Coordinates of C-alpha atoms and ligand atoms in Angstrom, one line a residue:
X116 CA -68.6 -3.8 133.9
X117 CA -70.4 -3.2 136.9
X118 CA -68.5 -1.0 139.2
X119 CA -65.4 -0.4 137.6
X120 CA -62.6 1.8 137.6
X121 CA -62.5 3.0 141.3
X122 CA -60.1 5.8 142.9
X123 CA -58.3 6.0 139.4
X124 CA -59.6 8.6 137.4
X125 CA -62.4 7.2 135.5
X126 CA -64.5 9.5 133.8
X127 CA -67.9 8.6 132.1
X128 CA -68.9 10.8 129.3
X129 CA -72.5 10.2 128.3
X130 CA -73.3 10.7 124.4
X131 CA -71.1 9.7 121.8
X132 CA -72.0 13.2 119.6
X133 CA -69.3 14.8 118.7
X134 CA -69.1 16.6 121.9
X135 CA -68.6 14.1 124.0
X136 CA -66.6 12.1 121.6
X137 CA -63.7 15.3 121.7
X138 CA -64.5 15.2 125.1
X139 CA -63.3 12.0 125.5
X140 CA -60.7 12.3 123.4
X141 CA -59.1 15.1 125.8
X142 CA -59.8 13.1 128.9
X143 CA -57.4 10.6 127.5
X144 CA -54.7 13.1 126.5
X145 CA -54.9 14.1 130.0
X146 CA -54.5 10.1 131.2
X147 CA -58.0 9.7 132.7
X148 CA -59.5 6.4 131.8
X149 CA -63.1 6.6 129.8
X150 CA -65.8 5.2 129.2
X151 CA -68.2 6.8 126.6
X152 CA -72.0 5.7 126.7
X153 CA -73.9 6.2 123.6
X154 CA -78.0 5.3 123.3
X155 CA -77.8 5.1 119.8
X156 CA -76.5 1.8 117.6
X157 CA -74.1 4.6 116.5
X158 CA -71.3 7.5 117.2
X159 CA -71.6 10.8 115.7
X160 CA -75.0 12.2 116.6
X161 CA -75.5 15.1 114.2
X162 CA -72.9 14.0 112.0
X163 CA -73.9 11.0 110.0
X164 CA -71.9 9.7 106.4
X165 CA -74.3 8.4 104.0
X166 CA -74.7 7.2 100.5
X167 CA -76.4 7.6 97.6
X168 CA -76.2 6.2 94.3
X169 CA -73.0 4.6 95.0
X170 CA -71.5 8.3 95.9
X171 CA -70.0 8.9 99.5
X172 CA -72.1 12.0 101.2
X173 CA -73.4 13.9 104.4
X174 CA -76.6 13.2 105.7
X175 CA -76.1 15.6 108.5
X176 CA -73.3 18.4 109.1
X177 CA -71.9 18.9 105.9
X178 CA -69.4 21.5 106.8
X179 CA -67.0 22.8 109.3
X180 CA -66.3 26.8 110.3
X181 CA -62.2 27.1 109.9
X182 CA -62.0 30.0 111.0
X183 CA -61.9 29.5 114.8
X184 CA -59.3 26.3 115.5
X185 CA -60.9 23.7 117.3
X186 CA -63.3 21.2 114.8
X187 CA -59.9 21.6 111.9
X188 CA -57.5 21.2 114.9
X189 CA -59.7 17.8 115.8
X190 CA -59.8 16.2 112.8
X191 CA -55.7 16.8 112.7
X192 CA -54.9 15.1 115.5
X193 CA -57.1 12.5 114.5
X194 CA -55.5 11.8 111.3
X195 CA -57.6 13.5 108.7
X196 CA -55.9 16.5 108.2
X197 CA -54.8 15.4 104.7
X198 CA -58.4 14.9 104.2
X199 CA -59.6 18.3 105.0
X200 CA -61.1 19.5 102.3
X201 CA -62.3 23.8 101.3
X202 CA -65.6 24.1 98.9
X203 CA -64.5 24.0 96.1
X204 CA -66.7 27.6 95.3
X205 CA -67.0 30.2 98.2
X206 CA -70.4 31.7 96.1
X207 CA -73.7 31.9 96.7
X208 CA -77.3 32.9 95.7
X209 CA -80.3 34.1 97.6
X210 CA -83.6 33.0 95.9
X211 CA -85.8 36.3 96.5
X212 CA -88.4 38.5 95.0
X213 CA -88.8 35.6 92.2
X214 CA -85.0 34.9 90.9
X215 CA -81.9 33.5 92.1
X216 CA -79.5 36.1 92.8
X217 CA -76.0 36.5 93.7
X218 CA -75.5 36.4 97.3
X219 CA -74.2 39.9 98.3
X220 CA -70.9 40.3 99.6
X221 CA -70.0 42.7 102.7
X222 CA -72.2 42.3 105.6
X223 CA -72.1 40.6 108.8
X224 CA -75.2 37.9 109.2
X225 CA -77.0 39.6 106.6
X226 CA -76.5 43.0 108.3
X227 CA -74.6 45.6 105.8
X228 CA -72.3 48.2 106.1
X229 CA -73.5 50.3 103.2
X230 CA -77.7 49.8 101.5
X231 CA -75.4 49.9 98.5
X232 CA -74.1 46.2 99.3
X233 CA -77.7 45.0 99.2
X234 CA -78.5 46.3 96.1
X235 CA -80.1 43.1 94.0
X236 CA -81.8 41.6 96.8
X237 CA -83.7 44.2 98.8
X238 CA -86.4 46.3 96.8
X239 CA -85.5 50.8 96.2
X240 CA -87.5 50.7 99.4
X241 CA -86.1 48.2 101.3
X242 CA -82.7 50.2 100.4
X243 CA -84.0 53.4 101.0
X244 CA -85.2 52.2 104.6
X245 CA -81.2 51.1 105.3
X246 CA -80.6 54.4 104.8
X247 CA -82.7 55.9 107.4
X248 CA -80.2 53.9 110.4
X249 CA -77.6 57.0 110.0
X250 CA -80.0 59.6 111.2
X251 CA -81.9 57.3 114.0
X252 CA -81.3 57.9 117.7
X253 CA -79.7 54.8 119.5
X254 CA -81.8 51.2 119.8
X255 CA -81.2 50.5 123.5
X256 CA -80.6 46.6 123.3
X257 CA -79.9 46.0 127.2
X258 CA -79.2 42.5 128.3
X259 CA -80.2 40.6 124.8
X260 CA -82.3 41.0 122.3
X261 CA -83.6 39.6 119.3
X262 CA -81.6 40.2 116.5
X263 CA -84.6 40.8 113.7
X264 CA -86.2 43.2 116.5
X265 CA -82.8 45.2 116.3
X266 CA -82.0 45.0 112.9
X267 CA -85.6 45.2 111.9
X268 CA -85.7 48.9 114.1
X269 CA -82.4 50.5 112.8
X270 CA -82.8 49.3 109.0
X271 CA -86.0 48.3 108.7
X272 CA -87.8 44.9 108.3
X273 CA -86.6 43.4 104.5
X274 CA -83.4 43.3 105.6
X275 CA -84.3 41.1 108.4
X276 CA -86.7 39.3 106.2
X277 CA -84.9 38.5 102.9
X278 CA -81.0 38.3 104.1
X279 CA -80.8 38.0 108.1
X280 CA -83.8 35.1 108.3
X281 CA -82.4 33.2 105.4
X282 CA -79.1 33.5 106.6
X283 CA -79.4 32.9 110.9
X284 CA -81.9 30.2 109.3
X285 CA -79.1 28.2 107.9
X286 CA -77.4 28.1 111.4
X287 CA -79.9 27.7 113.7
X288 CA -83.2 26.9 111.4
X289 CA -84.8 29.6 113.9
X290 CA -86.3 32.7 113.3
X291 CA -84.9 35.9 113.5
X292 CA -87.1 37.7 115.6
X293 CA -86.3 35.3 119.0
X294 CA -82.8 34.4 118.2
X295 CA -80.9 36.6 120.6
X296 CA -78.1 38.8 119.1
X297 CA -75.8 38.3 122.2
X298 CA -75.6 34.3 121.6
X299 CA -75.7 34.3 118.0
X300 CA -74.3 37.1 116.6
X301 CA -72.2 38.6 119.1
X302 CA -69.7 41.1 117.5
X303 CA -73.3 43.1 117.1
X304 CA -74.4 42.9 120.0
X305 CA -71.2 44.4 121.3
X306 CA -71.2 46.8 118.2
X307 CA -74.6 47.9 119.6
X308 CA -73.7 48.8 123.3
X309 CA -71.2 51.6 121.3
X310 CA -72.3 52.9 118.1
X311 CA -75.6 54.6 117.5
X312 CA -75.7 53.4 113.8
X313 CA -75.4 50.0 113.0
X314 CA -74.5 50.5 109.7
X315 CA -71.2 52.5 110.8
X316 CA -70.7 50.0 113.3
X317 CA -70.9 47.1 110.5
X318 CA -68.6 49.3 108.9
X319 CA -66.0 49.0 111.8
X320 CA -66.1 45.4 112.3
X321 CA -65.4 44.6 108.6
X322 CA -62.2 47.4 108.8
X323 CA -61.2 45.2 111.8
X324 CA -61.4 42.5 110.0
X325 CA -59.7 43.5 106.6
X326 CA -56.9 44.5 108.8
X327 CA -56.4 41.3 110.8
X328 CA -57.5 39.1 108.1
X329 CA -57.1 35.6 108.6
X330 CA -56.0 33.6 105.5
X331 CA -57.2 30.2 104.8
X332 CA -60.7 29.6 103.5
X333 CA -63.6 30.4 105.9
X334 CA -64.7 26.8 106.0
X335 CA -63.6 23.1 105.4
X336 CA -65.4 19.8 104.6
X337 CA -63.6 16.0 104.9
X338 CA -63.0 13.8 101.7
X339 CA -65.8 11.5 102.9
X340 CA -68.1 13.7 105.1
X341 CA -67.7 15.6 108.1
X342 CA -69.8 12.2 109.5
X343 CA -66.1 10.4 109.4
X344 CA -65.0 13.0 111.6
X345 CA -66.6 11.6 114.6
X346 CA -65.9 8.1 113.4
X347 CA -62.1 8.9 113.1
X348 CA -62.1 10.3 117.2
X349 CA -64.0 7.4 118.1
X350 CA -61.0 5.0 116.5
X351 CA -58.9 7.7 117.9
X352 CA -60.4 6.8 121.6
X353 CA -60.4 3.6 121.3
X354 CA -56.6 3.3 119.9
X355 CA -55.6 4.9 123.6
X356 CA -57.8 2.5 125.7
X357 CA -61.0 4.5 126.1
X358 CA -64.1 2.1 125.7
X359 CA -67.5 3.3 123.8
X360 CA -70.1 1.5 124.6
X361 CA -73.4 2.1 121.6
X362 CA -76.7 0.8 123.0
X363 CA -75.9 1.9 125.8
X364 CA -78.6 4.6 126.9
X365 CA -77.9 6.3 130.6
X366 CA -81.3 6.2 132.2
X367 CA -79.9 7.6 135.7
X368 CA -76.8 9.6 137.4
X369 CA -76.4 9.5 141.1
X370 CA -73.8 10.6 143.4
X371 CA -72.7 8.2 145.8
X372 CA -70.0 8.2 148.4
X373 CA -67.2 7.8 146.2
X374 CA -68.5 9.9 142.8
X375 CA -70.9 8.7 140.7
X376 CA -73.2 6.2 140.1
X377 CA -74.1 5.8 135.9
X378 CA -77.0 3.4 135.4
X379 CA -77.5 2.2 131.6
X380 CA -79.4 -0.6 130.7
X381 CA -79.7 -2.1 134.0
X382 CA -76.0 -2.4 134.7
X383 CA -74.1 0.2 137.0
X384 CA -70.9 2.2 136.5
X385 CA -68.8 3.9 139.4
X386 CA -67.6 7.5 137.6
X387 CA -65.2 9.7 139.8
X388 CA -66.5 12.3 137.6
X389 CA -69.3 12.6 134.5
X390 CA -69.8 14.6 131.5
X391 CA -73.1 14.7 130.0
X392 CA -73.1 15.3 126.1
X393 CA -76.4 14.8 125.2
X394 CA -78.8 16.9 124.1
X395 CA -81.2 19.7 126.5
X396 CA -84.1 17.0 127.2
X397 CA -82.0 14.1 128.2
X398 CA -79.6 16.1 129.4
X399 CA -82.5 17.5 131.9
X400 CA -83.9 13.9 132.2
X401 CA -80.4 12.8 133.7
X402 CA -79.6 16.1 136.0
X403 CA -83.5 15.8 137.3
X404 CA -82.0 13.7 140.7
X405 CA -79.1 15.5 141.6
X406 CA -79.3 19.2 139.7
X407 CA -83.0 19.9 139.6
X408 CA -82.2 23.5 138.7
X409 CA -80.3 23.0 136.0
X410 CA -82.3 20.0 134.9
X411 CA -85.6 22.8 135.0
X412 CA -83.4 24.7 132.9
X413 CA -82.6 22.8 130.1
X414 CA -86.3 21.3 130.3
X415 CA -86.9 24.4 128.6
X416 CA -84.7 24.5 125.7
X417 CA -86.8 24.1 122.5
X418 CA -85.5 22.2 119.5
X419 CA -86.1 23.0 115.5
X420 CA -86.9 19.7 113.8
X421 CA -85.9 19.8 110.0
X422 CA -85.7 17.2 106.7
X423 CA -82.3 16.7 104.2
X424 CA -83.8 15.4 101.1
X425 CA -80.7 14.4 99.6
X426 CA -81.1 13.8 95.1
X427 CA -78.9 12.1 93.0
X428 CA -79.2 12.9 89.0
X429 CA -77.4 12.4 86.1
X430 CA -74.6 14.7 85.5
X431 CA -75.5 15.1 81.7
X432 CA -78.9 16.5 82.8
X433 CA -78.0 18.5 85.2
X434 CA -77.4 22.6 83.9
X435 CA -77.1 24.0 87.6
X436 CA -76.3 27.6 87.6
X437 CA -73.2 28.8 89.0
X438 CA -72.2 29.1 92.9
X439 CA -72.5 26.1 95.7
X440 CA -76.2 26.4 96.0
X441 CA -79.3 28.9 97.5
X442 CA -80.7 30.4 100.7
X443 CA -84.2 31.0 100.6
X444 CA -85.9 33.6 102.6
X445 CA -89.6 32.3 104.1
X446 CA -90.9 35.5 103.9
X447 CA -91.6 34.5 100.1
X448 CA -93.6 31.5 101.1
X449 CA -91.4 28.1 99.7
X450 CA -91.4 25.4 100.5
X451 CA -87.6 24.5 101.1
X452 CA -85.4 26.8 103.0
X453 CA -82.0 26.1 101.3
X454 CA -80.2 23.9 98.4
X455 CA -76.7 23.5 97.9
X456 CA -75.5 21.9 95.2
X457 CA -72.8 19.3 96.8
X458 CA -71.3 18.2 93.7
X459 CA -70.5 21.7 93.0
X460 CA -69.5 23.1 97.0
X461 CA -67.5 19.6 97.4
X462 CA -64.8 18.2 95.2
X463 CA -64.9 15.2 96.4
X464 CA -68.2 14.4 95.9
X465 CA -67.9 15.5 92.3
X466 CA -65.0 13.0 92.0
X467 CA -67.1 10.5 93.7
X468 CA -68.6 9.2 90.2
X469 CA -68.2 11.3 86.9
X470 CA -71.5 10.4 85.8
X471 CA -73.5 11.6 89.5
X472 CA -74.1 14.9 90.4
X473 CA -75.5 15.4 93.8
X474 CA -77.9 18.1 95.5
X475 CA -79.8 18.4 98.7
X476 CA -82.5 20.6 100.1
X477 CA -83.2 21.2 103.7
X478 CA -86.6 21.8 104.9
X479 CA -88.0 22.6 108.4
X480 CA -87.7 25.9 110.6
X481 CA -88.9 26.3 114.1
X482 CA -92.0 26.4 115.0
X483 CA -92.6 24.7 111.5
X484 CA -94.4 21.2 112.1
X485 CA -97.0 20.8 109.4
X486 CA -94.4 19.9 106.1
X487 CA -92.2 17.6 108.9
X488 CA -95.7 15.4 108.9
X489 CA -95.5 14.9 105.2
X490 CA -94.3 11.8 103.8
X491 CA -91.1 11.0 102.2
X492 CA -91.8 11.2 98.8
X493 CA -93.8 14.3 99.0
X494 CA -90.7 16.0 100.7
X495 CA -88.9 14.7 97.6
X496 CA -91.7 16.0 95.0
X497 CA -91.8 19.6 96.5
X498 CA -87.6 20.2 96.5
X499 CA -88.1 18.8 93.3
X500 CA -90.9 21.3 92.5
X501 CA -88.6 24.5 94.0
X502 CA -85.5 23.2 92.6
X503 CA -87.7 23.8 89.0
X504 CA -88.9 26.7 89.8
X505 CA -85.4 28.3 91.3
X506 CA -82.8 26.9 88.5
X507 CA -85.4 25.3 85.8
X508 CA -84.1 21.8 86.5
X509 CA -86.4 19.7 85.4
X510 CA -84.9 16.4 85.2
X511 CA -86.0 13.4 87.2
X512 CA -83.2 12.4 90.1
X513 CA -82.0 8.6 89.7
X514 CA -81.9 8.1 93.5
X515 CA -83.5 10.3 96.5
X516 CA -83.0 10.0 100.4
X517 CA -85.0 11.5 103.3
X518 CA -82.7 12.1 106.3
X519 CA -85.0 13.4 109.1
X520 CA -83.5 15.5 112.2
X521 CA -86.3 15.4 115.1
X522 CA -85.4 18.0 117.3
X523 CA -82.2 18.9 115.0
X524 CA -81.2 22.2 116.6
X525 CA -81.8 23.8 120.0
X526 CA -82.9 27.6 119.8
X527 CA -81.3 30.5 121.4
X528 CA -83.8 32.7 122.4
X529 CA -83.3 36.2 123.7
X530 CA -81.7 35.6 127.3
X531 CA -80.2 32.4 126.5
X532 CA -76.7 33.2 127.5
X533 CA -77.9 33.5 130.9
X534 CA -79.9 30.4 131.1
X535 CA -76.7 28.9 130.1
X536 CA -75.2 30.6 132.9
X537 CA -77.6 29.4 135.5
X538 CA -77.1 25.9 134.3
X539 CA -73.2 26.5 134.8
X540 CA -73.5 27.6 138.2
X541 CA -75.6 24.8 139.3
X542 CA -73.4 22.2 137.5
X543 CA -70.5 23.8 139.3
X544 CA -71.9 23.2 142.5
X545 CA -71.6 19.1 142.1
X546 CA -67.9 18.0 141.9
X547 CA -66.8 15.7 139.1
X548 CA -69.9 16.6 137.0
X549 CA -69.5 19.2 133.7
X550 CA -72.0 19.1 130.5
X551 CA -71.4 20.3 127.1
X552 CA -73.2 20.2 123.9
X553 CA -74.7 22.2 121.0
X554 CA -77.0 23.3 123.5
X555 CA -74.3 25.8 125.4
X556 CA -72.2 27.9 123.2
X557 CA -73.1 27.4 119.9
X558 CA -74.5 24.7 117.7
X559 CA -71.7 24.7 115.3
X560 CA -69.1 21.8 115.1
X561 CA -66.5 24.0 116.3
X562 CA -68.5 25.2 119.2
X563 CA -69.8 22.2 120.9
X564 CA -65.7 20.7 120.3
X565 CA -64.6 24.0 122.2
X566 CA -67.7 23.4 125.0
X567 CA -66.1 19.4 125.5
X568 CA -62.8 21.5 126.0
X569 CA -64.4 23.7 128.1
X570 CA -66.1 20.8 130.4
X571 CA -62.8 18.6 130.4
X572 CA -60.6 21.8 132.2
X573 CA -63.3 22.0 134.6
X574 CA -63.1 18.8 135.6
X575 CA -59.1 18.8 136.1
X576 CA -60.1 21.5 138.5
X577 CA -63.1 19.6 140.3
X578 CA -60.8 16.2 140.3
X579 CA -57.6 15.1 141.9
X580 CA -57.8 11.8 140.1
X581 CA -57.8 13.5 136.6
X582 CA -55.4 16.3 138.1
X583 CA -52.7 14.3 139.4
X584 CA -52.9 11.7 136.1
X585 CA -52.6 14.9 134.0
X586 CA -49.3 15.8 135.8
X587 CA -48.0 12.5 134.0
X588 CA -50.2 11.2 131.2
X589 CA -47.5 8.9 129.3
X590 CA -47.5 6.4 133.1
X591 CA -51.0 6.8 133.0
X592 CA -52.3 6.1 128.9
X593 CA -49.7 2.7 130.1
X594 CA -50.7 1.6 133.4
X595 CA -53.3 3.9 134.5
X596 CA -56.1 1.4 133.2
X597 CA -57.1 0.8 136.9
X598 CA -58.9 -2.7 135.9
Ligands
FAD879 C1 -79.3 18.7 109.8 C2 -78.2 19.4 110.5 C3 -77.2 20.0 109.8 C4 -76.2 20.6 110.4 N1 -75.2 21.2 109.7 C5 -74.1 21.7 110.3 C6 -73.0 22.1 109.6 O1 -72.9 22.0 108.3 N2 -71.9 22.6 110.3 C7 -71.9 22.7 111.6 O2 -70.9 23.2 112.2 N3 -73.0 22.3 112.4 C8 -74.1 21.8 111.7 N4 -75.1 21.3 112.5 C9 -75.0 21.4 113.9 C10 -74.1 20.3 114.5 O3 -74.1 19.2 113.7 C11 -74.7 19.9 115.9 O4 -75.0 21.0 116.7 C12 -73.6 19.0 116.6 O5 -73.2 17.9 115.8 C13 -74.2 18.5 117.9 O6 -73.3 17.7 118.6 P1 -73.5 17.2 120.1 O7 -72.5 16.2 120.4 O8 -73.8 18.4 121.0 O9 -75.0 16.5 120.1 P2 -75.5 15.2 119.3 O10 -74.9 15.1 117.9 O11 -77.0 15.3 119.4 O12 -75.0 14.0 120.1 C14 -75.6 13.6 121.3 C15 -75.6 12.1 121.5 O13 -76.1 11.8 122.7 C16 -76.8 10.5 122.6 N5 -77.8 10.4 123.7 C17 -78.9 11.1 123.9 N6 -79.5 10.7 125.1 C18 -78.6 9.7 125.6 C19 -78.7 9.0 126.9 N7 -79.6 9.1 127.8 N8 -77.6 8.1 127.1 C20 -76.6 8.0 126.2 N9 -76.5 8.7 125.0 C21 -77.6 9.6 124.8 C22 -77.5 10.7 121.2 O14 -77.9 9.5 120.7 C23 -76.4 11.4 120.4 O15 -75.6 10.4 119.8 C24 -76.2 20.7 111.8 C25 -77.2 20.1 112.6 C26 -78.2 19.4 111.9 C27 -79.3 18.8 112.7

C-alpha cells in the first residue's frame, strides 16, 4: 500500500461522507482508480442507519430534497431507486404562541407573499407589520446579508422570529439573523436586487413556480434510511475496483514530484490527484502545508452541534395529531427545536413493526452549548416533557436513543459565498487537488453530491491521467488497475 498506483490515474479521496463517497463513485465512471480514506470505523458521515426497538431508522439525515436531481439520481444508479421512498404526509405544524398549528402554506423560507398566508401563526400585529413592506422604500442588501436582518426590516421581526428561524433552523440549525440570504436562500436574494417589496417579489417567484411546476413530491426518503444510501455507493465502489480504506485518518497531504503524497496512519500513498471531503477543520488541518490560505479560510468555518433523541412507544398509546411532525420557533423559549413524527412522515418505518410507532426530537442550535452538556436521559426527559406539552402525549416511550452530532452543521454567515470563493481560487492554484463537502454549496444531501461532481470535473481538467482514462473508461474499469 505504500506508494501505489503511479502515472495511472489514481485519485485519493479523503472522507468517506457522502461527498466523497459520490465523489468516488464518479472518479470510477470516469476510469480513474481510487482509493477512499475514511478516519472513522464507518462510511457515511452524516448519514448513519440505526435501530430502535427492533425497527429500521435514521439517526442522522432522514431525508432527501427531490427536487434538484443529484442525491435521487445517486441512489438510482446505485440500485435503490425502487427503494426511494416520498413521506407519506407532505403537512406540517408550527408549535407557536402556545398551540400546534397548521404549518402555512405559500411562502418561500418562511417569507410570504400575502400577511394573509400567515394568518394563524403571526399575532394582528405581526400581520399588520407584513403589511407595511408594500409602502417601504427599497432595503439595499449589497453583497450579502443576513436574511432575518432583511426580512426582519421589510416585514418586521415575528416573521423572522416564529416562521423564518424555525424554518432556516431545520436546515442549517443557525440563526436567522447571520445566515446570509445569498447562500441560503438565494432566489431572494436575487428577488431583492429587483423588487422594492418583498412581498410582491415572493409573489413572483411562486407565479414562476406554479407555471413551471415540477411534478413529483418535493422530497424522498429510502426504505431503510437515507444512512443505506452511502452504504449502497460504497458497495457500488467497491463492485468497480475502488478500495475504501475505514480507520484510516489522513494526518498529512504533500505534493511531491510526481502528485501527491497522502499520509494515514503512518503508511504513505502516491495520489496523481486528491479530493478532500472532510469537513472545514480537517479539511484546514490537511490544506495547512500546501494551501495555507485556503486552510486559514476554512479554519474559520464554525459548526452547530445538535442531539436526535430518537423514542420508540407503543402504537396503542400513541394519539399523535395529524401531519409528519412540528417546527418550533426559539423565540418561545423550548427546549427542543423540532419533532417529526417518523412513523407518520415514513411508511416504511410504520410498516417496520405494527405494534412501534416511532418519533424523534432534535435539539441544539448554534451558539447553543449549555443543553448539549446535559446527559442523555435528561435530553430524553425534556423531549419527553415538550412532546406533552405540544401534542399531550403522555405515555412513557418503550425504547429511547441519543444520537449526538458534534459539530453537525457548518454555518453560512453573511459573506460566505465569497469565503467559498477564496478557498476555490486557492485550491485551483495546486493541480490534482479539489475539495467538496457540506461546507461549500450547501449542507443538504443533494448539495454536497452536486459539490463531489463539481470537484471530480475539475480534476479531469487539472489531470491528464484522469482525462485521457475518461476518453475510454470501459479499458480502463478492466485493465486500468495500475497495480
Ligand atoms: C443531525 C443531522 C441531520 C441532517 N438532516 C439532513 C436531512 O434530513 N437532509 C439533508 O439533505 N441533509 C441533512 N443533514 C446535512 C447532511 O447530512 C450533511 O451536510 C452531509 O451528510 C455532509 O456530508 P459530507 O460528506 O460533506 O460530510 P460528512 O458526512 O461529515 O463526512 C466527512 C467524513 O470525513 C471523515 N474525516 C474527517 N477527517 C478525516 C481525516 N483526517 N481523514 C479521513 N477522513 C476524515 C469523517 O469521519 C466523515 O466520515 C443533516 C445533518 C445532521 C448533522
Amino acid at each position: 500500500m505504500s506508494a501505489t498506483g503511479t502515472g495511472t490515474g489514481h485519485v485519493v479521496v479523503i472522507g468517506a461522507g457522502i461527498a466523497g463517497l459520490a465523489a468516488a463513485h464518479r472518479l470510477l465512471e470516469r476510469g480513474a482508480r481510487v482509493t477512499v480514506l475514511e478516519a472513522s470505523d464507518r462510511v457515511g458521515g452524516k448519514l448513519l442507519p440505526g435501530e430502535i426497538a427492533g425497527v429500521r431508522v435514521d439517526l442522522g439525515a432522514e431525508s432527501m430534497l427531490a427536487r434538484r436531481p443529484e442525491a435521487v439520481a445517486l441512489a438510482r444508479e446505485v440500485g435503490l431507486g425502487e427503494r426511494l421512498q416520498p413521506p407519506a404526509t407532505a403537512s406540517a405544524s408550527i408549535w407557536t404562541r402556545g398551540a400546534l398549528r397548521p404549518m402555512p402554506k405559500g411562502h418561500v423560507m418562511g417569507v410570504p407573499g400575502t400577511a394573509a398566508a400567515l394568518s394563524g401563526v403571526l399575532s394582528d400585529e405581526g400581520l399588520a407589520r407584513i403589511e407595511r413592506d408594500a409602502d417601504l422604500p427599497r432595503t439595499e442588501v449589497g453583497d450579502d446579508v443576513a436574511v432575518g436582518e432583511y426580512v426582519a426590516a421589510r416585514l418586521g421581526r415575528e416573521v423572522v422570529d416564529r416562521l423564518v428561524e424555525p424554518l432556516l433552523g431545520g436546515v442549517y440549525a443557525g440563526d436567522a439573523y447571520r445566515i446570509s440570504m445569498r447562500s441560503a436562500v438565494p432566489q431572494l436574494y436575487q428577488a431583492a436586487q429587483t423588487h422594492d417589496s418583498l412581498t410582491e417579489a415572493v409573489r413572483e417567484i411562486q407565479a414562476k413556480a406554479a407555471a413551471g411546476r415540477q411534478t413529483g413530491p418535493v422530497f424522498m426518503g429510502i426504505e431503510g434510511g437515507v444512512g443505506t444510501l452511502p452504504l449502497a455507493v460504497a458497495e457500488s465502489v467497491r463492485a468497480r475496483g475502488g478500495e475504501i480504506l475505514t480507520g484510516a485518518p489522513v494526518t498529512e497531504l504533500r505534493r511531491d514530484t510526481e502528485g501527491w503524497r497522502v499520509v494515514t496512519e503512518g503508511r504513505a500513498l502516491h495520489a496523481d490527484a486528491v479530493i478532500v471531503a472532510v469537513p472545514a477543520p480537517a479539511a484546514a488541518a490537511l490544506l495547512r502545508a500546501e494551501a495555507p490560505a485556503a486552510a486559514a479560510e476554512l479554519a474559520g468555518v464554525e459548526y452547530a452541534s445538535m442531539a436526535l433523541i430518537t423514542l420508540a412507544y407503543r402504537r396503542a398509546d400513541l394519539a399523535l395529531p395529524e401531519g409528519s411532525g412540528f417546527l418550533v420557533p426559539p423565540v418561545d423559549g423550548r427546549t427542543i427545536k423540532a419533532s417529526t413524527f417518523a412513523s407518520r412522515k415514513w411508511g416504511w418505518i410504520a410498516e417496520e413493526d405494527p405494534d412501534v410507532a416511532v418519533l424523534r426530537t432534535s435539539v441544539g442550535r448554534y451558539g447553543e452549548t449549555e443543553v448539549l452538556q446535559r446527559e442523555d436521559g435528561d435530553l430524553v426527559d425534556v423531549s419527553r416533557h415538550d412532546l406533552r406539552e405540544a401534542t399531550g402525549l403522555a405515555a412513557a416511550p418503550v425504547a429511547t436513543r441519543v444520537t449526538r452530532w458534534t459539530d453537525g452543521l457548518p454555518q453560512y454567515p453573511v459573506g460566505h459565498h465569497a469565503r467559498v470563493a477564496r478557498v476555490r481560487e486557492h485550491v485551483a492554484k495546486l493541480p490534482g487537488l479539489a475539495v467538496c463537502g457540506a461546507q461549500y454549496d450547501g449542507v443538504g444531501i443533494p448539495a454536497c453530491i452536486a459539490s463531489a461532481n463539481a470537484a471530480v470535473d475539475q480534476l479531469a481538467g487539472d489531470l491528464s491521467g484522469v482525462a485521457e482514462l475518461t476518453a475510454n473508461p470501459v479499458q480502463s474499469l478492466h485493465g486500468g488497475a495500475g497495480e
